[in-house]
Amino acid sequence: MSTAAVPYGVSGSQAPDYRAIAQQFASLSAAAARQARATGDDELERLAQRLDNCADAILDDLDRERDRLSA
């Protein structure tokens, strides 16, 4: 029996938990920011910012979709 992931949209599959993904991005961002401050690594600081922006974008999209569905 195969244990390969089933693509989204295929019968029986579940939608990804985007809120959990955003939380993971935020957690990774915080860890990268701490490490960047400790080492003075500008590239790591940029990565932390990009991760934070991605988390914010996901949450904004979820909020817009929730608002659209409740209208």
mmCIF file of N, CA and C in Angstrom:
data_model
loop_
_atom_site.group_PDB
_atom_site.id
_atom_site.type_symbol
_atom_site.label_atom_id
_atom_site.label_comp_id
_atom_site.label_asym_id
_atom_site.label_seq_id
_atom_site.Cartn_x
_atom_site.Cartn_y
_atom_site.Cartn_z
ATOM 1 N N MET A 1 0.838 -1.194 0.000
ATOM 2 C CA MET A 1 0.000 0.000 0.000
ATOM 3 C C MET A 1 0.874 1.245 0.000
ATOM 4 N N SER A 2 0.559 2.187 -0.867
ATOM 5 C CA SER A 2 1.345 3.403 -1.005
ATOM 6 C C SER A 2 1.023 4.395 0.115
ATOM 7 N N THR A 3 2.049 5.094 0.597
ATOM 8 C CA THR A 3 1.852 6.119 1.624
ATOM 9 C C THR A 3 2.077 7.511 1.057
ATOM 10 N N ALA A 4 2.103 7.620 -0.275
ATOM 11 C CA ALA A 4 2.317 8.921 -0.910
ATOM 12 C C ALA A 4 1.174 9.867 -0.588
ATOM 13 N N ALA A 5 1.495 11.145 -0.505
ATOM 14 C CA ALA A 5 0.484 12.163 -0.211
ATOM 15 C C ALA A 5 -0.508 12.247 -1.363
ATOM 16 N N VAL A 6 -1.757 12.453 -1.036
ATOM 17 C CA VAL A 6 -2.806 12.607 -2.036
ATOM 18 C C VAL A 6 -2.937 14.094 -2.342
ATOM 19 N N PRO A 7 -2.865 14.474 -3.616
ATOM 20 C CA PRO A 7 -2.972 15.902 -3.960
ATOM 21 C C PRO A 7 -4.314 16.478 -3.537
ATOM 22 N N TYR A 8 -4.304 17.772 -3.161
ATOM 23 C CA TYR A 8 -5.525 18.466 -2.816
ATOM 24 C C TYR A 8 -6.469 18.444 -4.006
ATOM 25 N N GLY A 9 -7.733 18.220 -3.744
ATOM 26 C CA GLY A 9 -8.734 18.185 -4.796
ATOM 27 C C GLY A 9 -9.059 16.768 -5.237
ATOM 28 N N VAL A 10 -8.251 15.807 -4.821
ATOM 29 C CA VAL A 10 -8.506 14.414 -5.151
ATOM 30 C C VAL A 10 -9.465 13.862 -4.115
ATOM 31 N N SER A 11 -10.394 13.062 -4.559
ATOM 32 C CA SER A 11 -11.418 12.504 -3.676
ATOM 33 C C SER A 11 -10.798 11.942 -2.394
ATOM 34 N N GLY A 12 -11.352 12.339 -1.277
ATOM 35 C CA GLY A 12 -10.901 11.831 0.012
ATOM 36 C C GLY A 12 -9.780 12.650 0.635
ATOM 37 N N SER A 13 -9.224 13.615 -0.089
ATOM 38 C CA SER A 13 -8.143 14.419 0.492
ATOM 39 C C SER A 13 -8.732 15.578 1.290
ATOM 40 N N GLN A 14 -7.932 16.106 2.191
ATOM 41 C CA GLN A 14 -8.366 17.236 3.009
ATOM 42 C C GLN A 14 -7.577 18.477 2.604
ATOM 43 N N ALA A 15 -8.201 19.619 2.780
ATOM 44 C CA ALA A 15 -7.511 20.877 2.517
ATOM 45 C C ALA A 15 -6.411 21.070 3.554
ATOM 46 N N PRO A 16 -5.310 21.680 3.151
ATOM 47 C CA PRO A 16 -4.242 21.961 4.111
ATOM 48 C C PRO A 16 -4.736 22.893 5.212
ATOM 49 N N ASP A 17 -4.158 22.792 6.385
ATOM 50 C CA ASP A 17 -4.485 23.669 7.505
ATOM 51 C C ASP A 17 -3.626 24.927 7.365
ATOM 52 N N TYR A 18 -4.159 25.906 6.624
ATOM 53 C CA TYR A 18 -3.383 27.101 6.323
ATOM 54 C C TYR A 18 -3.075 27.925 7.564
ATOM 55 N N ARG A 19 -3.953 27.907 8.548
ATOM 56 C CA ARG A 19 -3.678 28.646 9.780
ATOM 57 C C ARG A 19 -2.458 28.040 10.493
ATOM 58 N N ALA A 20 -2.366 26.719 10.508
ATOM 59 C CA ALA A 20 -1.210 26.058 11.120
ATOM 60 C C ALA A 20 0.063 26.346 10.329
ATOM 61 N N ILE A 21 -0.052 26.407 9.004
ATOM 62 C CA ILE A 21 1.101 26.736 8.173
ATOM 63 C C ILE A 21 1.575 28.156 8.490
ATOM 64 N N ALA A 22 0.649 29.084 8.618
ATOM 65 C CA ALA A 22 1.003 30.464 8.957
ATOM 66 C C ALA A 22 1.677 30.520 10.326
ATOM 67 N N GLN A 23 1.181 29.758 11.273
ATOM 68 C CA GLN A 23 1.787 29.735 12.605
ATOM 69 C C GLN A 23 3.211 29.182 12.545
ATOM 70 N N GLN A 24 3.415 28.173 11.700
ATOM 71 C CA GLN A 24 4.762 27.612 11.560
ATOM 72 C C GLN A 24 5.699 28.627 10.922
ATOM 73 N N PHE A 25 5.224 29.343 9.895
ATOM 74 C CA PHE A 25 6.043 30.398 9.290
ATOM 75 C C PHE A 25 6.402 31.458 10.334
ATOM 76 N N ALA A 26 5.437 31.851 11.158
ATOM 77 C CA ALA A 26 5.692 32.860 12.185
ATOM 78 C C ALA A 26 6.722 32.362 13.199
ATOM 79 N N SER A 27 6.614 31.100 13.570
ATOM 80 C CA SER A 27 7.578 30.523 14.508
ATOM 81 C C SER A 27 8.979 30.477 13.902
ATOM 82 N N LEU A 28 9.071 30.063 12.644
ATOM 83 C CA LEU A 28 10.365 30.043 11.960
ATOM 84 C C LEU A 28 10.926 31.447 11.818
ATOM 85 N N SER A 29 10.052 32.414 11.555
ATOM 86 C CA SER A 29 10.476 33.810 11.441
ATOM 87 C C SER A 29 11.081 34.295 12.749
ATOM 88 N N ALA A 30 10.418 33.993 13.851
ATOM 89 C CA ALA A 30 10.919 34.428 15.159
ATOM 90 C C ALA A 30 12.275 33.793 15.462
ATOM 91 N N ALA A 31 12.420 32.511 15.146
ATOM 92 C CA ALA A 31 13.696 31.831 15.390
ATOM 93 C C ALA A 31 14.798 32.426 14.510
ATOM 94 N N ALA A 32 14.475 32.694 13.250
ATOM 95 C CA ALA A 32 15.467 33.282 12.337
ATOM 96 C C ALA A 32 15.848 34.681 12.794
ATOM 97 N N ALA A 33 14.875 35.448 13.253
ATOM 98 C CA ALA A 33 15.162 36.813 13.721
ATOM 99 C C ALA A 33 16.071 36.788 14.950
ATOM 100 N N ARG A 34 15.804 35.870 15.867
ATOM 101 C CA ARG A 34 16.669 35.753 17.056
ATOM 102 C C ARG A 34 18.098 35.406 16.640
ATOM 103 N N GLN A 35 18.221 34.444 15.735
ATOM 104 C CA GLN A 35 19.544 34.031 15.275
ATOM 105 C C GLN A 35 20.241 35.161 14.518
ATOM 106 N N ALA A 36 19.468 35.897 13.723
ATOM 107 C CA ALA A 36 20.041 37.020 12.972
ATOM 108 C C ALA A 36 20.571 38.089 13.920
ATOM 109 N N ARG A 37 19.810 38.381 14.981
ATOM 110 C CA ARG A 37 20.272 39.374 15.961
ATOM 111 C C ARG A 37 21.530 38.892 16.668
ATOM 112 N N ALA A 38 21.568 37.606 16.988
ATOM 113 C CA ALA A 38 22.708 37.059 17.718
ATOM 114 C C ALA A 38 23.973 37.031 16.870
ATOM 115 N N THR A 39 23.819 36.862 15.550
ATOM 116 C CA THR A 39 24.987 36.716 14.680
ATOM 117 C C THR A 39 25.240 37.930 13.801
ATOM 118 N N GLY A 40 24.273 38.849 13.727
ATOM 119 C CA GLY A 40 24.415 39.994 12.845
ATOM 120 C C GLY A 40 24.278 39.623 11.371
ATOM 121 N N ASP A 41 23.649 38.501 11.093
ATOM 122 C CA ASP A 41 23.502 37.998 9.728
ATOM 123 C C ASP A 41 22.344 38.700 9.015
ATOM 124 N N ASP A 42 22.675 39.574 8.065
ATOM 125 C CA ASP A 42 21.649 40.337 7.336
ATOM 126 C C ASP A 42 20.769 39.445 6.466
ATOM 127 N N GLU A 43 21.349 38.407 5.863
ATOM 128 C CA GLU A 43 20.558 37.500 5.024
ATOM 129 C C GLU A 43 19.525 36.748 5.863
ATOM 130 N N LEU A 44 19.924 36.351 7.042
ATOM 131 C CA LEU A 44 18.994 35.660 7.932
ATOM 132 C C LEU A 44 17.888 36.604 8.391
ATOM 133 N N GLU A 45 18.221 37.860 8.594
ATOM 134 C CA GLU A 45 17.212 38.859 8.951
ATOM 135 C C GLU A 45 16.205 39.031 7.813
ATOM 136 N N ARG A 46 16.689 39.047 6.570
ATOM 137 C CA ARG A 46 15.782 39.145 5.412
ATOM 138 C C ARG A 46 14.886 37.907 5.317
ATOM 139 N N LEU A 47 15.459 36.737 5.591
ATOM 140 C CA LEU A 47 14.657 35.511 5.589
ATOM 141 C C LEU A 47 13.570 35.588 6.652
ATOM 142 N N ALA A 48 13.925 36.068 7.834
ATOM 143 C CA ALA A 48 12.947 36.209 8.917
ATOM 144 C C ALA A 48 11.808 37.124 8.486
ATOM 145 N N GLN A 49 12.143 38.219 7.820
ATOM 146 C CA GLN A 49 11.116 39.148 7.355
ATOM 147 C C GLN A 49 10.230 38.518 6.288
ATOM 148 N N ARG A 50 10.837 37.776 5.358
ATOM 149 C CA ARG A 50 10.036 37.118 4.316
ATOM 150 C C ARG A 50 9.085 36.092 4.924
ATOM 151 N N LEU A 51 9.569 35.323 5.883
ATOM 152 C CA LEU A 51 8.707 34.332 6.545
ATOM 153 C C LEU A 51 7.550 35.018 7.265
ATOM 154 N N ASP A 52 7.851 36.119 7.928
ATOM 155 C CA ASP A 52 6.817 36.871 8.634
ATOM 156 C C ASP A 52 5.792 37.430 7.649
ATOM 157 N N ASN A 53 6.268 37.942 6.517
ATOM 158 C CA ASN A 53 5.360 38.457 5.489
ATOM 159 C C ASN A 53 4.465 37.350 4.938
ATOM 160 N N CYS A 54 5.027 36.173 4.742
ATOM 161 C CA CYS A 54 4.237 35.039 4.245
ATOM 162 C C CYS A 54 3.154 34.658 5.257
ATOM 163 N N ALA A 55 3.512 34.604 6.519
ATOM 164 C CA ALA A 55 2.532 34.279 7.555
ATOM 165 C C ALA A 55 1.402 35.299 7.561
ATOM 166 N N ASP A 56 1.767 36.581 7.491
ATOM 167 C CA ASP A 56 0.750 37.646 7.469
ATOM 168 C C ASP A 56 -0.147 37.532 6.240
ATOM 169 N N ALA A 57 0.445 37.238 5.085
ATOM 170 C CA ALA A 57 -0.336 37.128 3.853
ATOM 171 C C ALA A 57 -1.335 35.975 3.931
ATOM 172 N N ILE A 58 -0.912 34.846 4.469
ATOM 173 C CA ILE A 58 -1.818 33.704 4.609
ATOM 174 C C ILE A 58 -2.981 34.069 5.519
ATOM 175 N N LEU A 59 -2.674 34.679 6.660
ATOM 176 C CA LEU A 59 -3.739 35.039 7.597
ATOM 177 C C LEU A 59 -4.673 36.084 7.000
ATOM 178 N N ASP A 60 -4.123 37.048 6.252
ATOM 179 C CA ASP A 60 -4.965 38.047 5.579
ATOM 180 C C ASP A 60 -5.898 37.372 4.576
ATOM 181 N N ASP A 61 -5.369 36.433 3.807
ATOM 182 C CA ASP A 61 -6.193 35.713 2.834
ATOM 183 C C ASP A 61 -7.304 34.926 3.527
ATOM 184 N N LEU A 62 -6.965 34.290 4.633
ATOM 185 C CA LEU A 62 -7.984 33.529 5.373
ATOM 186 C C LEU A 62 -9.075 34.450 5.903
ATOM 187 N N ASP A 63 -8.676 35.614 6.400
ATOM 188 C CA ASP A 63 -9.659 36.577 6.915
ATOM 189 C C ASP A 63 -10.548 37.104 5.800
ATOM 190 N N ARG A 64 -9.951 37.406 4.641
ATOM 191 C CA ARG A 64 -10.756 37.884 3.503
ATOM 192 C C ARG A 64 -11.755 36.815 3.059
ATOM 193 N N GLU A 65 -11.314 35.569 3.017
ATOM 194 C CA GLU A 65 -12.205 34.482 2.601
ATOM 195 C C GLU A 65 -13.336 34.304 3.617
ATOM 196 N N ARG A 66 -12.999 34.401 4.899
ATOM 197 C CA ARG A 66 -14.026 34.289 5.940
ATOM 198 C C ARG A 66 -15.046 35.403 5.797
ATOM 199 N N ASP A 67 -14.560 36.620 5.572
ATOM 200 C CA ASP A 67 -15.461 37.773 5.403
ATOM 201 C C ASP A 67 -16.333 37.606 4.161
ATOM 202 N N ARG A 68 -15.738 37.103 3.088
ATOM 203 C CA ARG A 68 -16.488 36.902 1.844
ATOM 204 C C ARG A 68 -17.591 35.870 2.041
ATOM 205 N N LEU A 69 -17.287 34.816 2.751
ATOM 206 C CA LEU A 69 -18.276 33.760 2.968
ATOM 207 C C LEU A 69 -19.385 34.176 3.934
ATOM 208 N N SER A 70 -19.068 35.093 4.838
ATOM 209 C CA SER A 70 -20.083 35.518 5.813
ATOM 210 C C SER A 70 -20.940 36.668 5.305
ATOM 211 N N ALA A 71 -20.571 37.230 4.160
ATOM 212 C CA ALA A 71 -21.341 38.364 3.608
ATOM 213 C C ALA A 71 -22.648 37.912 2.968
#
